[in-house]
PDB file of C-alpha atoms in Angstrom:
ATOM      1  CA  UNK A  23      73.571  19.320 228.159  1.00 42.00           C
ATOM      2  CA  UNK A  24      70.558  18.937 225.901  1.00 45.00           C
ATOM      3  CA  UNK A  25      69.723  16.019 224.545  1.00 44.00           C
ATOM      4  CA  UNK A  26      70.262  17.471 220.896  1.00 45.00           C
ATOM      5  CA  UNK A  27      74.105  18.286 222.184  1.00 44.00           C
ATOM      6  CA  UNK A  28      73.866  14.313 223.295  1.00 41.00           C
ATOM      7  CA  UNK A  29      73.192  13.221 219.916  1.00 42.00           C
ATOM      8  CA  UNK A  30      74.978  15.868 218.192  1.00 40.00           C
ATOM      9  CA  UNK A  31      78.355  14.297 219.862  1.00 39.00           C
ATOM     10  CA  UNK A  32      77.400  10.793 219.083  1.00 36.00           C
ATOM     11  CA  UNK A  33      77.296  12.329 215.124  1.00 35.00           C
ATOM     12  CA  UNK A  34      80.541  14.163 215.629  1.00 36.00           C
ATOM     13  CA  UNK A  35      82.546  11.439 217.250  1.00 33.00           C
ATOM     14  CA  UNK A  36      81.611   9.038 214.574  1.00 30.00           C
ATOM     15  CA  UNK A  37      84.942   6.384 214.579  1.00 26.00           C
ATOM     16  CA  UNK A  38      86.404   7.134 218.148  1.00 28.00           C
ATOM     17  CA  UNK A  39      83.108   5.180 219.506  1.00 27.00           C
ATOM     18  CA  UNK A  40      84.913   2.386 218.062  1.00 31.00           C
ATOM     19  CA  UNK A  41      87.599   3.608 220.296  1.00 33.00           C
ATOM     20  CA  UNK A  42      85.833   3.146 223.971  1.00 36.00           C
ATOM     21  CA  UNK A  43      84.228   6.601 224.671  1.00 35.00           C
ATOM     22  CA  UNK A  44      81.062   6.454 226.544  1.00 38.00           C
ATOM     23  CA  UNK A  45      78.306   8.345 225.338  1.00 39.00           C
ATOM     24  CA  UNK A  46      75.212   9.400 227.231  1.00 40.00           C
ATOM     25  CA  UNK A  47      71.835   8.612 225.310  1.00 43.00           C
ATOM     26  CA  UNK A  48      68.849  10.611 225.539  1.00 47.00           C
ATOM     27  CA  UNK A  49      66.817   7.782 227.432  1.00 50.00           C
ATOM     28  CA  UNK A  50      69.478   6.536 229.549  1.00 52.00           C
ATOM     29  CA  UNK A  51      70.928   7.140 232.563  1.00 59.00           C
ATOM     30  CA  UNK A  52      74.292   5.393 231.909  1.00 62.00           C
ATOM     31  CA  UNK A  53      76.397   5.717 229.664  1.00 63.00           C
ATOM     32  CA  UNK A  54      76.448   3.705 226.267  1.00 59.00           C
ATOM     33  CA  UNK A  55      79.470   1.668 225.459  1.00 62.00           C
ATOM     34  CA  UNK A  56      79.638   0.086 221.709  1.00 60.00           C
ATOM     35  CA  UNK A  57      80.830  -3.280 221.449  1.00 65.00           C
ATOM     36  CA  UNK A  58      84.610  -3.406 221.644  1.00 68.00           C
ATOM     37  CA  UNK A  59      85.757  -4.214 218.127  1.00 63.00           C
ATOM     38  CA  UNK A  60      88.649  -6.243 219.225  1.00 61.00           C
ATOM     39  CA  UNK A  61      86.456  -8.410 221.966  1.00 62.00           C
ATOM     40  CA  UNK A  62      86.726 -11.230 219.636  1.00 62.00           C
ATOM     41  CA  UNK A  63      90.237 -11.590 219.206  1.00 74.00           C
ATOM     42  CA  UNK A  64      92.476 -15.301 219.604  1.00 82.00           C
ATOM     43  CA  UNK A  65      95.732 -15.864 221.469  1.00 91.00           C
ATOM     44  CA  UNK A  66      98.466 -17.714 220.611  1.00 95.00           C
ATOM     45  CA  UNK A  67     101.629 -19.573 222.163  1.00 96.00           C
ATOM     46  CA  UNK A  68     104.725 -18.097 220.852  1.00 97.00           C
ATOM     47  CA  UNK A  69     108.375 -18.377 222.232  1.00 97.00           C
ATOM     48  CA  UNK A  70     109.486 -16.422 225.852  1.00 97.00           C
ATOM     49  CA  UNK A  71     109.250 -12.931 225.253  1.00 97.00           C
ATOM     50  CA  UNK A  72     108.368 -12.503 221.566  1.00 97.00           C
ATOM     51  CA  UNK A  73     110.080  -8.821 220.506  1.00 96.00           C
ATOM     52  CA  UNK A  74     109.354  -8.415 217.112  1.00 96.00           C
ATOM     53  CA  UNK A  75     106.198  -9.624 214.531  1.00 97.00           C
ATOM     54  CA  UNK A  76     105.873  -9.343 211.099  1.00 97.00           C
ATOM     55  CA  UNK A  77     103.375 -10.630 208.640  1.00 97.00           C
ATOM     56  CA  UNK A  78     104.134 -12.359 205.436  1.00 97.00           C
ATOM     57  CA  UNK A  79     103.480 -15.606 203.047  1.00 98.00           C
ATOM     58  CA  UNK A  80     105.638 -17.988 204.065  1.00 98.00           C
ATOM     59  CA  UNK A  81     104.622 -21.404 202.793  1.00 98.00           C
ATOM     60  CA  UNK A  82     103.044 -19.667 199.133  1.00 98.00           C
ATOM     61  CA  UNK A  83      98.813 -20.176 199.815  1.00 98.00           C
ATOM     62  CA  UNK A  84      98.189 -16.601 199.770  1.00 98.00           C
ATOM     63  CA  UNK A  85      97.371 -16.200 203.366  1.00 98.00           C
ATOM     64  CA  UNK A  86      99.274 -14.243 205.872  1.00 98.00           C
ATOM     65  CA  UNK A  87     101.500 -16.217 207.825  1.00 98.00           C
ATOM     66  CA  UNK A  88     103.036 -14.447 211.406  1.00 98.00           C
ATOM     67  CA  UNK A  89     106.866 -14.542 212.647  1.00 98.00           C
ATOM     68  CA  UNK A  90     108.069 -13.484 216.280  1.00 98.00           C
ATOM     69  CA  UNK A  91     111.210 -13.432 217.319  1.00 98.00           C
ATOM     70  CA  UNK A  92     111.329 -14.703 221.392  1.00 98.00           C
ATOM     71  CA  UNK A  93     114.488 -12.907 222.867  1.00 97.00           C
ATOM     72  CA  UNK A  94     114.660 -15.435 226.072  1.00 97.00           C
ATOM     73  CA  UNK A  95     114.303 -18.603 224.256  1.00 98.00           C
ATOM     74  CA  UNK A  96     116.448 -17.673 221.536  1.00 98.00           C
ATOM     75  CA  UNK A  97     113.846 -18.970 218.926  1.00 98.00           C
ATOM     76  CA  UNK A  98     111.629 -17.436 216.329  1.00 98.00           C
ATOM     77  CA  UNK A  99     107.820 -18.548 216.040  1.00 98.00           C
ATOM     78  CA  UNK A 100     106.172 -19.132 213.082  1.00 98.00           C
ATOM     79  CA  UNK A 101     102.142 -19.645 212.893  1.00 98.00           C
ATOM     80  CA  UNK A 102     100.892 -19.933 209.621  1.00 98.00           C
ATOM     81  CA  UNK A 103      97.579 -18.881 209.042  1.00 98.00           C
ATOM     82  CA  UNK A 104      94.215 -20.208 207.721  1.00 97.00           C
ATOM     83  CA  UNK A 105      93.254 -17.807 205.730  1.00 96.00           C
ATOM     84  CA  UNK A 106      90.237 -17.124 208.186  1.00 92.00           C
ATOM     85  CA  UNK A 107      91.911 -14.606 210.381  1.00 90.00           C
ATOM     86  CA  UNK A 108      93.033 -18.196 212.395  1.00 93.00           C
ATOM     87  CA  UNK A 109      96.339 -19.212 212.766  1.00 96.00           C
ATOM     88  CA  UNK A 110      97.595 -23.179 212.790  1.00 98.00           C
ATOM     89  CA  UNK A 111      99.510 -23.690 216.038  1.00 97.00           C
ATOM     90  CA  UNK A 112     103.134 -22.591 216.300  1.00 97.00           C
ATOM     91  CA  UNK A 113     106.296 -23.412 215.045  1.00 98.00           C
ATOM     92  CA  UNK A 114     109.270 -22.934 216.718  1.00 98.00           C
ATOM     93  CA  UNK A 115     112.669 -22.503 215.554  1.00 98.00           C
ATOM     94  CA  UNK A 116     115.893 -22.373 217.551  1.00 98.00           C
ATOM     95  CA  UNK A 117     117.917 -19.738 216.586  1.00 98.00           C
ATOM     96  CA  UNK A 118     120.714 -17.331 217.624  1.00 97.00           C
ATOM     97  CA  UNK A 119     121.619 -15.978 220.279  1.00 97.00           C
ATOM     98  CA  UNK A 120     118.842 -13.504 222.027  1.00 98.00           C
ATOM     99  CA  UNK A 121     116.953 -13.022 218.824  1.00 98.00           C
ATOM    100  CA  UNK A 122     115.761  -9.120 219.478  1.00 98.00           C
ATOM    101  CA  UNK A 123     114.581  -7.906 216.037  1.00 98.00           C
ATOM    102  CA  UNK A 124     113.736  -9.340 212.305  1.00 98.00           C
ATOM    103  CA  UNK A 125     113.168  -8.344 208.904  1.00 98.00           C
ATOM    104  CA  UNK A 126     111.926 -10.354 206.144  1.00 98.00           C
ATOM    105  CA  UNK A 127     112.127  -9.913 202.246  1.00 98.00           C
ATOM    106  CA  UNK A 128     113.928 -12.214 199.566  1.00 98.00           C
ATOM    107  CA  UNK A 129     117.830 -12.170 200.105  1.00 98.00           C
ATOM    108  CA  UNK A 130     118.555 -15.323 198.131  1.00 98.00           C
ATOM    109  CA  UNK A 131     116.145 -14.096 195.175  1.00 98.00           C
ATOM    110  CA  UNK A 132     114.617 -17.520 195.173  1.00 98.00           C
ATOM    111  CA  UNK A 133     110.929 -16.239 195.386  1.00 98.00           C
ATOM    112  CA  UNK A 134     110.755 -17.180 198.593  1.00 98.00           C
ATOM    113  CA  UNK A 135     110.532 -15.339 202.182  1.00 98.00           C
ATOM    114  CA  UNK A 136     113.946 -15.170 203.878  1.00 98.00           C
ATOM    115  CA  UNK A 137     114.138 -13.667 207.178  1.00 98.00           C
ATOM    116  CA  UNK A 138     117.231 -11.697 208.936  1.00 98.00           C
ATOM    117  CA  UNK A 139     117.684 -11.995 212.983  1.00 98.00           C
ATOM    118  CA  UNK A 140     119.410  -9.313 215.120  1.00 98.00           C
ATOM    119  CA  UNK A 141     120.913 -11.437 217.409  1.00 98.00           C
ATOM    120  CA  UNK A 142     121.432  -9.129 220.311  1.00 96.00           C
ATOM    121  CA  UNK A 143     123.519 -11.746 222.661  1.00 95.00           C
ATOM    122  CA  UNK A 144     125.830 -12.954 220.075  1.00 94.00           C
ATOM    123  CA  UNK A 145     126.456  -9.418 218.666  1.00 96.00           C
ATOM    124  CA  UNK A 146     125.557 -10.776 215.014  1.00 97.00           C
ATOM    125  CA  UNK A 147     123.196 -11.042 212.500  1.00 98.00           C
ATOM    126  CA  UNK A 148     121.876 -13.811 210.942  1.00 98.00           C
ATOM    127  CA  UNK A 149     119.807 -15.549 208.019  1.00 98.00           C
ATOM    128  CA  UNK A 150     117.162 -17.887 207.548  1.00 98.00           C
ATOM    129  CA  UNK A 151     116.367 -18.644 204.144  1.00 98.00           C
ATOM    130  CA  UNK A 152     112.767 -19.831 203.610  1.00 98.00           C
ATOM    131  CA  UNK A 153     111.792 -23.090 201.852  1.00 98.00           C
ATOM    132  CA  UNK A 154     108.501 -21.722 200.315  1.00 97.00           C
ATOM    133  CA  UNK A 155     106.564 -24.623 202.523  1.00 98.00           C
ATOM    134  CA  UNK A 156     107.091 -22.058 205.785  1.00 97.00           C
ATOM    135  CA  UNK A 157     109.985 -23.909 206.859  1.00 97.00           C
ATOM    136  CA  UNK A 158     113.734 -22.125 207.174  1.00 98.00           C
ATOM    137  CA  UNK A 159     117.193 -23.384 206.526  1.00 97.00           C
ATOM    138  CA  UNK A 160     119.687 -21.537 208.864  1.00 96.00           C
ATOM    139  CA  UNK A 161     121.950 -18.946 206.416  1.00 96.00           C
ATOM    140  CA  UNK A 162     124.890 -17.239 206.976  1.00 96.00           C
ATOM    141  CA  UNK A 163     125.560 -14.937 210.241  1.00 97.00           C
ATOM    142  CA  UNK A 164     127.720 -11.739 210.233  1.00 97.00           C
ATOM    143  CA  UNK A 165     129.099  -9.862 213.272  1.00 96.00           C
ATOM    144  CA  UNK A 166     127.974  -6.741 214.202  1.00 95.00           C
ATOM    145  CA  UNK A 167     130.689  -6.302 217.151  1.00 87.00           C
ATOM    146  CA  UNK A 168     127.812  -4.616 219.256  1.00 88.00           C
ATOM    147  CA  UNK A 169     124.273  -5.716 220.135  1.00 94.00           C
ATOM    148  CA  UNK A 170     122.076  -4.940 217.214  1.00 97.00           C
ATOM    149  CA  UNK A 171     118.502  -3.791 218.295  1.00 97.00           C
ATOM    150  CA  UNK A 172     116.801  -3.479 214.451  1.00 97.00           C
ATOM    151  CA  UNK A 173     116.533  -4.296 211.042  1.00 97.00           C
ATOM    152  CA  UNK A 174     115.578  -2.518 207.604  1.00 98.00           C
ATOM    153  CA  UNK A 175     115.825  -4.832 204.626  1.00 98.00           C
ATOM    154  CA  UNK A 176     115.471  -3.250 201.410  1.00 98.00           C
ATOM    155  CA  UNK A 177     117.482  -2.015 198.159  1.00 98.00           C
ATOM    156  CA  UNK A 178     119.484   0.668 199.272  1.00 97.00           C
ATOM    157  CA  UNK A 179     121.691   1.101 196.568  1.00 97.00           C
ATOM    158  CA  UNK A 180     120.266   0.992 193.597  1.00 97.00           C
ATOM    159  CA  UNK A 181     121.743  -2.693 192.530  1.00 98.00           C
ATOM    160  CA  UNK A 182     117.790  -4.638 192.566  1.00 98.00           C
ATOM    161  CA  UNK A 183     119.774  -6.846 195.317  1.00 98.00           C
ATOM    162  CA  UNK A 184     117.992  -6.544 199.094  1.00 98.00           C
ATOM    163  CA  UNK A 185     120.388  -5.430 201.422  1.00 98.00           C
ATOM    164  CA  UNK A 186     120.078  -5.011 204.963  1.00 98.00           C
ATOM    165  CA  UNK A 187     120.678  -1.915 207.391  1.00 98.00           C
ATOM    166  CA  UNK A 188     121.539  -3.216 211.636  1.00 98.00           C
ATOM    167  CA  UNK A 189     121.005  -0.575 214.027  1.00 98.00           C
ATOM    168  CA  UNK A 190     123.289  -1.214 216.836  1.00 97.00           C
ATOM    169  CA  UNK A 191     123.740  -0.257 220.462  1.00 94.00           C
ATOM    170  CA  UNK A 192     126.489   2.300 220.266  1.00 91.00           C
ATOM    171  CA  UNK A 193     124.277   4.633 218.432  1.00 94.00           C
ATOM    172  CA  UNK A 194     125.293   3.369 214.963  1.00 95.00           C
ATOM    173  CA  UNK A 195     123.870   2.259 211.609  1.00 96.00           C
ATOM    174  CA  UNK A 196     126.019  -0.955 209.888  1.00 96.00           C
ATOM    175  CA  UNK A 197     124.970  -1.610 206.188  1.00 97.00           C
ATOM    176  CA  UNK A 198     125.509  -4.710 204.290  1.00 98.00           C
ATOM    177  CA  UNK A 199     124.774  -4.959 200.675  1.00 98.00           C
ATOM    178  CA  UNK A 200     123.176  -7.952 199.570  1.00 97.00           C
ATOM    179  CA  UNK A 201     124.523 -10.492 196.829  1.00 97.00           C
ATOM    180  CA  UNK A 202     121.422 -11.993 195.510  1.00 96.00           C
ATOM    181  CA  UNK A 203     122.361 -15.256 196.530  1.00 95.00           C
ATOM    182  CA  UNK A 204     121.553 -15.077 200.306  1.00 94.00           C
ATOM    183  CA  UNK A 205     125.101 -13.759 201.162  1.00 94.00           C
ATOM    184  CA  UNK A 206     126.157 -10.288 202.693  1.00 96.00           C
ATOM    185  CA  UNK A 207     128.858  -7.840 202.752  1.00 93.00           C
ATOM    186  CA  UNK A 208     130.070  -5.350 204.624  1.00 83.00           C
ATOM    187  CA  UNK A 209     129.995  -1.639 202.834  1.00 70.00           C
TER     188      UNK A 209
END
């Protein structure tokens, strides 16, 4: 390969350098690899076995705030962040039974984040209902009758009320409409 071909590649690839491909320069006999974009990255305890994270505002400063769910210590985590791309140390919160999924939005209509659990090892769902300081008071739970493994939490019918969709084990779908007031039913 000429070195023209060389640099023609480097042109062509443009974004998947980011990506980890080594390229050959003209005056080098190895190949160049560009700085790993996520080198500088920071860990963070969570629970045992986090399954699920989502990103919100939790405690109302703008900044996005993270949420796992951690399946073997039947907890959720919450880190709040800094607003730096940081995040304050975690939170936990014991929860249901096998926590396996989550989905956040408003179900009380508060103006707060509220969050729903699948709670895979009680066969129910249940919800926390945020404070607006990223603390949770524990909500109502609803059976399922068979190990839910997801969550969809959104207006599904048309009512400006969030409801919540469970996908469950046995290759089913259970909706429950929402209330508005941080209460389910079943459709």
């Amino acid at each position: 390969m000429t070195c023209d071909a060389k640099e023609a590649i480097c042109s062509a690839v443009g974004l998947s350098v980011l990506m980890g491909i080594a390229l050959w320069g003209c005056s080098k006999a190895e190949p160049y690899l560009p700085p790993d974009p996520f080198y500088y990255f920071a860990s963070y305890p969570v629970g045992k076995n986090p399954t699920t994270i989502t990103t919100g505002d939790l405690n109302h400063d703008s900044f996005t705030d993270l949420i796992t769910t951690n399946i073997s210590s039947n907890t959720v985590s919450i880190l709040l962040g800094n607003g730096d791309g940081t995040f304050k140390d975690q939170m936990q919160l014991h929860v249901c039974q096998e926590p396996r999924a989550l989905a956040m939005n408003d179900f009380n209509e508060d103006g707060h984040a509220d969050v729903a659990l699948a709670c895979s090892g009680g066969d129910e769902v249940a919800l926390l209902l945020g404070r607006g300081n990223g603390k949770f008071e524990e909500g109502a739970r609803y059976p399922v009758h068979r190990s839910p493994v997801s969550l969809a939490a959104e207006d599904v019918n048309g009512d400006h009320h969030i409801d919540l969709a469970v996908a469950l084990r046995n290759d089913k779908v259970k909706v429950f409409l929402g209330t508005g007031k941080g209460e389910l039913r079943h459709r």
